[in-house]
Coordinates of C-alpha atoms in Angstrom, one line a residue:
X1 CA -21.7 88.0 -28.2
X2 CA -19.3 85.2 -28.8
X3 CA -16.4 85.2 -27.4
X4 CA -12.9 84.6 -29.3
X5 CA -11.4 81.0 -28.5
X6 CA -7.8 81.0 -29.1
X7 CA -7.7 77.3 -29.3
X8 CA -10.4 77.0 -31.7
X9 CA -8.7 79.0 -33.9
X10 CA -5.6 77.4 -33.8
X11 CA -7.9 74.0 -34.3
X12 CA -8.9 75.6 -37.5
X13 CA -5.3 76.8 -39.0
X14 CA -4.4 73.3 -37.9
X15 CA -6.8 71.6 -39.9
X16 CA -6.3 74.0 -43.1
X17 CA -2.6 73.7 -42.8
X18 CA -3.1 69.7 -42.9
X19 CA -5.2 70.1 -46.2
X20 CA -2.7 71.9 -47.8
X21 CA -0.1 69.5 -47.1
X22 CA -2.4 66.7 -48.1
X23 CA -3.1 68.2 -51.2
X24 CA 0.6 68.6 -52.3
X25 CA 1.5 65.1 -51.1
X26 CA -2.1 63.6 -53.5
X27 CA -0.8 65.4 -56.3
X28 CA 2.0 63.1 -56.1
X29 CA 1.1 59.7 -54.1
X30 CA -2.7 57.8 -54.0
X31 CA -3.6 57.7 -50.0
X32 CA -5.2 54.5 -49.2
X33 CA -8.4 56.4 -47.0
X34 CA -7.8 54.6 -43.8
X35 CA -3.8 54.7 -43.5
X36 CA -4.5 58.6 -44.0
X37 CA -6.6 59.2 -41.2
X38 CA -3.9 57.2 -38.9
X39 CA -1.9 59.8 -40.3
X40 CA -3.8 62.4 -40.3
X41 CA -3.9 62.3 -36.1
X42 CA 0.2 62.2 -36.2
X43 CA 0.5 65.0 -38.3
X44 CA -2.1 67.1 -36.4
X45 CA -0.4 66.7 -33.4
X46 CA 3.3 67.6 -35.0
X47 CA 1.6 70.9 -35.9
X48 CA 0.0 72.1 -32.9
X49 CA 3.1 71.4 -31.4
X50 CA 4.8 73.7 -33.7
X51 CA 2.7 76.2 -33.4
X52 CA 2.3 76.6 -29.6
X53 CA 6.2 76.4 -30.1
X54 CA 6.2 79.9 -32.7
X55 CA 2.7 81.7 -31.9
X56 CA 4.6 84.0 -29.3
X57 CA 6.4 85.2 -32.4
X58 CA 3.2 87.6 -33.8
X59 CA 3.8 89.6 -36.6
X60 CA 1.8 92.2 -38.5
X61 CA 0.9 92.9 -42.0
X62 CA 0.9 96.5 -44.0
X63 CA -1.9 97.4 -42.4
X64 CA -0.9 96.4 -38.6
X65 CA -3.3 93.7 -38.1
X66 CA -1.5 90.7 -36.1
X67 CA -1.1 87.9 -38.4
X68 CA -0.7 84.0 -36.7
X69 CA 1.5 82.3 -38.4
X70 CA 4.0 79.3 -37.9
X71 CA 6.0 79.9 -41.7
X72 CA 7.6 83.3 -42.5
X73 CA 5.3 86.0 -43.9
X74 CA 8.4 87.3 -46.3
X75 CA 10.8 85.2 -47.0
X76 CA 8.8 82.9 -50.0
X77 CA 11.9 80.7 -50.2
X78 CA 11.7 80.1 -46.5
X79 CA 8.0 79.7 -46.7
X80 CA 8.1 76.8 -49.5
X81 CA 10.6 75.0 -48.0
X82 CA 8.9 74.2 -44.6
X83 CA 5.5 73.2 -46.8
X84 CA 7.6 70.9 -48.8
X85 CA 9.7 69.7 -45.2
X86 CA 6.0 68.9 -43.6
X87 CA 4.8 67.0 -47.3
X88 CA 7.7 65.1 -47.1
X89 CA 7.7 64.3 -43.1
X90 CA 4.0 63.8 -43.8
X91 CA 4.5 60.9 -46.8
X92 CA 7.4 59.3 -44.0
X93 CA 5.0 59.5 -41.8
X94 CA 2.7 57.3 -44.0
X95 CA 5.2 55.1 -45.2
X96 CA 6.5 54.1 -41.9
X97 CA 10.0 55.1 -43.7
X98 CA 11.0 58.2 -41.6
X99 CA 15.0 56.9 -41.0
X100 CA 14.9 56.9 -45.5
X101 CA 13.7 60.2 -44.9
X102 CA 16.8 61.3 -43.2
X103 CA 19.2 59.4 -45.1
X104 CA 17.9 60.6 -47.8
X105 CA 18.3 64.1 -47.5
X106 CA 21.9 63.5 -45.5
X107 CA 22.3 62.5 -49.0
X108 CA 21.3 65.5 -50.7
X109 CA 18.8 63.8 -52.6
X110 CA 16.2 66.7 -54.1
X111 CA 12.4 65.7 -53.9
X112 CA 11.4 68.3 -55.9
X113 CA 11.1 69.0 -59.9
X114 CA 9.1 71.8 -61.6
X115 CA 6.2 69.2 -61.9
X116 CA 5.8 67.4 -59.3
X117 CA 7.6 66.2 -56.2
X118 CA 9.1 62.5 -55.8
X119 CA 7.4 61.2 -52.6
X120 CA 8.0 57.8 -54.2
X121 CA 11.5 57.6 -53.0
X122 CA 9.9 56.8 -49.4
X123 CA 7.3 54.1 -50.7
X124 CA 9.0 51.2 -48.3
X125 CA 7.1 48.4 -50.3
X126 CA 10.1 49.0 -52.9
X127 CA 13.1 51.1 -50.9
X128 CA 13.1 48.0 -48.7
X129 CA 13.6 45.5 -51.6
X130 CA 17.1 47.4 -51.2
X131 CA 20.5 47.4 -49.2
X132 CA 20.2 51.0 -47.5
X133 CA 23.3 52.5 -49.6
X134 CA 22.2 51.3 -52.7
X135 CA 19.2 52.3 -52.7
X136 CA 20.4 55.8 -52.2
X137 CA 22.8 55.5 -55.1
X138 CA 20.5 54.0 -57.4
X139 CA 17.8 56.8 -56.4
X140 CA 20.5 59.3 -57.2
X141 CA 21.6 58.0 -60.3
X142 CA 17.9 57.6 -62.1
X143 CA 15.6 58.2 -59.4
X144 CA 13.3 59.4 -62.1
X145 CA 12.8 55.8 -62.7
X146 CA 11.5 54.6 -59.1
X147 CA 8.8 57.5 -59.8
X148 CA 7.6 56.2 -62.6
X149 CA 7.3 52.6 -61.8
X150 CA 5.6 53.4 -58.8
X151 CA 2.9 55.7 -60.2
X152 CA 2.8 53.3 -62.8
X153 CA 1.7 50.6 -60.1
X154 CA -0.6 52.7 -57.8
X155 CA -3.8 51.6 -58.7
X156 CA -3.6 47.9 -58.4
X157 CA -4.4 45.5 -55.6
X158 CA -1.6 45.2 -53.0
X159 CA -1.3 41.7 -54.6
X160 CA -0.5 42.9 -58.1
X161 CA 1.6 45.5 -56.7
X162 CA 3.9 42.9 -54.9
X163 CA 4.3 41.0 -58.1
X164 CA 5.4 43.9 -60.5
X165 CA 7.3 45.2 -57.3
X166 CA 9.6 41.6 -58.0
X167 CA 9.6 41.9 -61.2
X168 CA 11.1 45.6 -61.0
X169 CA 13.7 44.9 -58.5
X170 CA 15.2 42.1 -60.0
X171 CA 15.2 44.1 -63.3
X172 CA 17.0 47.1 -62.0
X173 CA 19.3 45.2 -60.1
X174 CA 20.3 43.2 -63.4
X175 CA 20.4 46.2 -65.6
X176 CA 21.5 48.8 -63.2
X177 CA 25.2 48.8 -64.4
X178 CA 23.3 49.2 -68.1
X179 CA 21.2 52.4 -67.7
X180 CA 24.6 54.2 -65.7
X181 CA 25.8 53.1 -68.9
X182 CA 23.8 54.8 -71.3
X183 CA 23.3 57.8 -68.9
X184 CA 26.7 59.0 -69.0
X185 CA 26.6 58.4 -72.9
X186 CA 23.4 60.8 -73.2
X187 CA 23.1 62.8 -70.3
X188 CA 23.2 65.9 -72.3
X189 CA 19.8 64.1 -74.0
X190 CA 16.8 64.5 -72.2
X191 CA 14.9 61.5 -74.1
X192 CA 17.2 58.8 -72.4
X193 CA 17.0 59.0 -69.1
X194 CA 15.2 56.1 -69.4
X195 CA 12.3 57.2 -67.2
X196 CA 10.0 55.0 -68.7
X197 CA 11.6 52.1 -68.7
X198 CA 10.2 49.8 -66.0
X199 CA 6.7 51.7 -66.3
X200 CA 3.9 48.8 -66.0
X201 CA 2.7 49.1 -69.7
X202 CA 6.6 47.8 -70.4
X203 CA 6.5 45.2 -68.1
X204 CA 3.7 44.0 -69.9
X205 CA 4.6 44.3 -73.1
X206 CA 8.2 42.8 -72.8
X207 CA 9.4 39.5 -71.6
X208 CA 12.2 39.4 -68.6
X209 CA 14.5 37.3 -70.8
X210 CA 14.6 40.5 -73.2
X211 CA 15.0 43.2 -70.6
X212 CA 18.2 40.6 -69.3
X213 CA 19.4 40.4 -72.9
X214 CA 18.6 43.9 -73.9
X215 CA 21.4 45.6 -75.4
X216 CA 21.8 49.4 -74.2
X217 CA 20.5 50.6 -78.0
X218 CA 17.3 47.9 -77.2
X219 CA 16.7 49.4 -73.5
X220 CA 16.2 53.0 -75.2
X221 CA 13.7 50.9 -77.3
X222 CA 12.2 49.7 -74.7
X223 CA 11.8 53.2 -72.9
X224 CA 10.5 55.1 -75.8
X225 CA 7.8 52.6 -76.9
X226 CA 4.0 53.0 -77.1
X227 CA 3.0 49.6 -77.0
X228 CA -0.5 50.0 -75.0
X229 CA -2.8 48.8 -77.9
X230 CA -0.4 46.5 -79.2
X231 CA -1.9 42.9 -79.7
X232 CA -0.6 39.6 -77.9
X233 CA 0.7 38.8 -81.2
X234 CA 2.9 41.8 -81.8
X235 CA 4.2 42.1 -78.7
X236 CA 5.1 38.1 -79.3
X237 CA 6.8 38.7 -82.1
X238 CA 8.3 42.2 -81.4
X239 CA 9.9 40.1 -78.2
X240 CA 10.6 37.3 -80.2
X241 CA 13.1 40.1 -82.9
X242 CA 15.0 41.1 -80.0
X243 CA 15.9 38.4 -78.6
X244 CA 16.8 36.9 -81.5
X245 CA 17.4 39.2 -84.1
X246 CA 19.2 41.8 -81.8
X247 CA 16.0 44.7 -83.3
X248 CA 16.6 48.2 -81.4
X249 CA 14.7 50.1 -84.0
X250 CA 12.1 52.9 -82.4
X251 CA 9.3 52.5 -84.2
X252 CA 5.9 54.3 -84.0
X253 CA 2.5 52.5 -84.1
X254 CA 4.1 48.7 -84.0
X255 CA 0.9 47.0 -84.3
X256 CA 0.6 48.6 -88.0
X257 CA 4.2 48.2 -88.7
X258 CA 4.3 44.8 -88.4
X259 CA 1.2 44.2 -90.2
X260 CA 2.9 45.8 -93.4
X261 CA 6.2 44.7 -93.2
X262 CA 8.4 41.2 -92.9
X263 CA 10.9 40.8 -90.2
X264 CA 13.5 41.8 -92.6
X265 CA 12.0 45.2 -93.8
X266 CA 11.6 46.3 -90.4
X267 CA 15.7 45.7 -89.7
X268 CA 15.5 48.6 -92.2
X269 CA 12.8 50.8 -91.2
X270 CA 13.4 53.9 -89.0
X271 CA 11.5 55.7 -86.6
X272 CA 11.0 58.9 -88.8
X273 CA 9.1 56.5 -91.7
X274 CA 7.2 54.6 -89.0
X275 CA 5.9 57.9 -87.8
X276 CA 4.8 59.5 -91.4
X277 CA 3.1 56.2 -91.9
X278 CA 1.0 56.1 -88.9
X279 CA 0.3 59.6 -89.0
X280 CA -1.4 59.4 -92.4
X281 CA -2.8 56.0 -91.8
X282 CA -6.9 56.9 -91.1
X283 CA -7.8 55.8 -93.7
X284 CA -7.3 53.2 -96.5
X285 CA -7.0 55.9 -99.0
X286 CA -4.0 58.4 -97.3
X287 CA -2.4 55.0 -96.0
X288 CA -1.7 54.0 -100.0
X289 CA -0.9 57.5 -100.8
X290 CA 1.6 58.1 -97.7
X291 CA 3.4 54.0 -98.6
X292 CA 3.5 55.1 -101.9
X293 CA 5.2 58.2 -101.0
X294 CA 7.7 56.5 -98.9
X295 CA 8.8 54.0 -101.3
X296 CA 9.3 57.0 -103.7
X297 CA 11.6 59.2 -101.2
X298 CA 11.8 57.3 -97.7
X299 CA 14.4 60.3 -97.2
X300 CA 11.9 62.6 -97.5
X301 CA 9.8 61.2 -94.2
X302 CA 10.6 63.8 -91.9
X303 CA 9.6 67.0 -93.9
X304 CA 6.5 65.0 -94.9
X305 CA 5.1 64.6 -91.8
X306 CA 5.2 68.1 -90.9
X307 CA 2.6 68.9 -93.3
X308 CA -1.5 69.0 -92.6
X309 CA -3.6 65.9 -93.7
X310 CA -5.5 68.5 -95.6
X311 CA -2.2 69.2 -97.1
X312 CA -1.3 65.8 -97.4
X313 CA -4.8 64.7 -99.8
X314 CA -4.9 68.2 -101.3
X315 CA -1.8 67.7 -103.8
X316 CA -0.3 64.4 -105.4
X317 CA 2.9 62.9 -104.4
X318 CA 4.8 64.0 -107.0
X319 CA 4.2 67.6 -105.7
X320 CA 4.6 66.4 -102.7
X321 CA 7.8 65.1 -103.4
X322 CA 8.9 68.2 -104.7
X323 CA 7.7 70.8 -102.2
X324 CA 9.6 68.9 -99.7
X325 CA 12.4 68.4 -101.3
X326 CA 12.6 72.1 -102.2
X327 CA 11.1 73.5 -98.7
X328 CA 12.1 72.1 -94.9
X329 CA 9.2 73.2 -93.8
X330 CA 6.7 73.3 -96.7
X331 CA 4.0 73.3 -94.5
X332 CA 5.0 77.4 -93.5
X333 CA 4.8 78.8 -97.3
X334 CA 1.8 81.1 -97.2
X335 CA -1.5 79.6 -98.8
X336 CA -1.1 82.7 -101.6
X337 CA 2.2 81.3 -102.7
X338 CA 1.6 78.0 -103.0
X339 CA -1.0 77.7 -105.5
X340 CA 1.9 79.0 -107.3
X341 CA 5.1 77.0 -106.8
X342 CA 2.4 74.1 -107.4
X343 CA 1.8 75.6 -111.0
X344 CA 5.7 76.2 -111.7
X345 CA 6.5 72.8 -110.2
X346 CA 4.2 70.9 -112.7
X347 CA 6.4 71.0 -115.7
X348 CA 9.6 69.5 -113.6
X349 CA 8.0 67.2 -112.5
X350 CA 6.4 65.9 -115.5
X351 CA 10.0 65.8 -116.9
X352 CA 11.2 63.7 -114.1
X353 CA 8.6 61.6 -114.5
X354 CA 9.6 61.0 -118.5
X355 CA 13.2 60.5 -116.8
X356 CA 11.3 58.2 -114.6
X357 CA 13.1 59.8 -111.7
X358 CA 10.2 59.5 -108.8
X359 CA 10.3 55.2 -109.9
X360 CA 11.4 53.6 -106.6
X361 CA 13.8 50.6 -107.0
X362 CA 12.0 47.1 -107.4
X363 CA 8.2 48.8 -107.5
X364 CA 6.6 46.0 -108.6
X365 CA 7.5 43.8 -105.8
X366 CA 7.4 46.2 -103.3
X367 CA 4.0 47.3 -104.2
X368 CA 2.2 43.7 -104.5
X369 CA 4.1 42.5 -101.1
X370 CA 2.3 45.8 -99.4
X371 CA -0.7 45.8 -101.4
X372 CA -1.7 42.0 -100.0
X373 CA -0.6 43.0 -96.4
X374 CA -3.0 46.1 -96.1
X375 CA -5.6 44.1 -97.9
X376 CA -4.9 41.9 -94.5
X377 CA -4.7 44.3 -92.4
X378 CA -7.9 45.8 -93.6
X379 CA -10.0 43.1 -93.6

């Protein structure tokens, strides 16, 4: 029979501890495979030296059976806390960045979020682009920021990496007094905190002239754009507006915005009509019907899009019009009512149409200048 080898166990609660930890600090960081085996051999050794330090504290579970352990059994808190203090010692250790480590959390500075935890604070390829202290008071004013750059970044070459890594610190640094700006205007507001605002896909898209020009209203711009599939062309021209023409409007789905509209008209257009329009734009047919319905009652954009494309195709924009205008949310009446508002809706509207009260302003120019555009865009 074998016989039971204390250090073999202890081998093996060593190793499954280490997997644990690794698997909370990959959820958050990429390992580069070699560095983490270096790592790997510290880490090992910092736990069998913990737990040679706590095994002579046994304890039992309900049933009496000794349990070996080196976290608390009960206290959850307790137990989560020393997991997340070896992930972090763990990512310090990789980083070659313990002293951050301890500054940083001399500093308060919290790691952890429901999601996720921020083990890109410690990255040194970035916090030593910094002066010590200021890197801790940037990192506590929008460290949210340095996360997302940095996962943004993660898969390139160490080359590519070094050039965005520039690129961001001179950015931040130029802009910092900027985003404390507009975070003590809308803290209360989730959607600008500006956690997306150096993100790679940005740093593509726009030019570092307009990030140093950008106005705080063209930074939230900035942060809350999808520009991924936007051509060279767009994102020419949507750098060219805001450097020039001071444009900080929010659009959705520039690359078909542009293609419909003149410099001018987008001034005008908001993100709420930019939305319906892409959202109804599959096809050539709902992209006329939902233009059309915008010219008609641009106001109207936000209870439009709330409705079904089924919806949308199912009834003209007349009724459209009206449901909306009558209903918030027309998409909640119940399918047994609304065959009939529908029927008692018909005679207003074809009075207001006698009135000629769905006619937008200028119709015939606005509907040749869009007509030719989509023909474009189409083609």
């Amino acid at each position: 029979m074998e016989t039971t080898n204390k250090n073999d166990f202890i081998n093996i609660y060593v190793l499954k501890t280490l997997n644990e930890i690794k698997d909370m600090v990959k959820s958050n960081i990429k390992l580069e495979s070699e560095k983490e085996k270096e790592i790997d051999k510290k880490m090992i050794i910092v736990l069998n030296d913990l737990i040679n330090a706590n095994f002579k504290n046994l304890q039992k579970d309900p049933k009496g059976n000794l349990i070996y352990t080196l976290l608390p059994i009960v206290d959850e808190k307790e137990n989560k806390k020393i997991r997340l203090s070896l992930a972090l010692y763990y990512t310090a250790l990789y980083y070659d960045n313990v002293d951050l480590l301890h500054d940083l959390l001399k500093e308060n500075i919290r790691f952890e979020e429901s999601r996720h935890i921020n083990l890109q604070y410690l990255d040194k390829s970035i916090s030593s682009r910094f002066e010590r202290k200021k890197y801790i008071e940037t990192i506590k004013t929008c460290g949210y920021i340095f996360r997302n750059f940095a996962k943004s970044i993660e898969n390139l070459t160490e080359k590519e990496r070094e050039q965005y890594i520039q690129k961001f610190v001179k950015l931040i640094n130029l802009k910092y007094d900027s985003i404390c700006n507009i975070i003590n205007k809308k803290q209360w507001y989730e959607s600008f905190k500006l956690e997306h605002l150096f993100e790679k896909e940005n740093l593509d898209t726009f030019t570092d002239e307009t990030y140093i020009q950008a106005t705080d209203e063209q930074l939230n711009l900035i942060n809350c754009s999808y520009t991924e599939n936007c051509s060279k062309e767009v994102r020419d021209r949507l750098n060219n507006l805001m450097q020039t023409k001071g444009f900080s409007n929010n659009l959705s789905n520039f690359e078909l915005m542009m293609t419909l509209y003149t410099d001018e008209e987008l001034q005008s257009l908001n993100h709420h009509i930019s939305w319906a329009i892409s959202n109804f734009s599959e096809t050539e047919e709902s992209l006329n019907k939902i233009i059309d319905f915008i010219k008609r009652r641009p106001d109207l954009a936000t209870s439009i899009i709330t409705i079904s494309k089924e919806m949308f195709m199912k009834f003209d924009n007349f009724t459209l019009i009206e449901l909306c205008d009558k209903y918030v949310y027309p998409h909640n009446i119940e399918k047994e009512y609304l065959n009939t508002i529908v029927k008692f809706l018909k005679l207003k509207i074809a009075l207001k149409k006698v009135l000629g009260a769905y006619d937008p302003k200028n119709t015939q120019e606005q509907n040749g200048s869009l007509k030719k555009k989509l023909t474009q865009h189409k083609k």
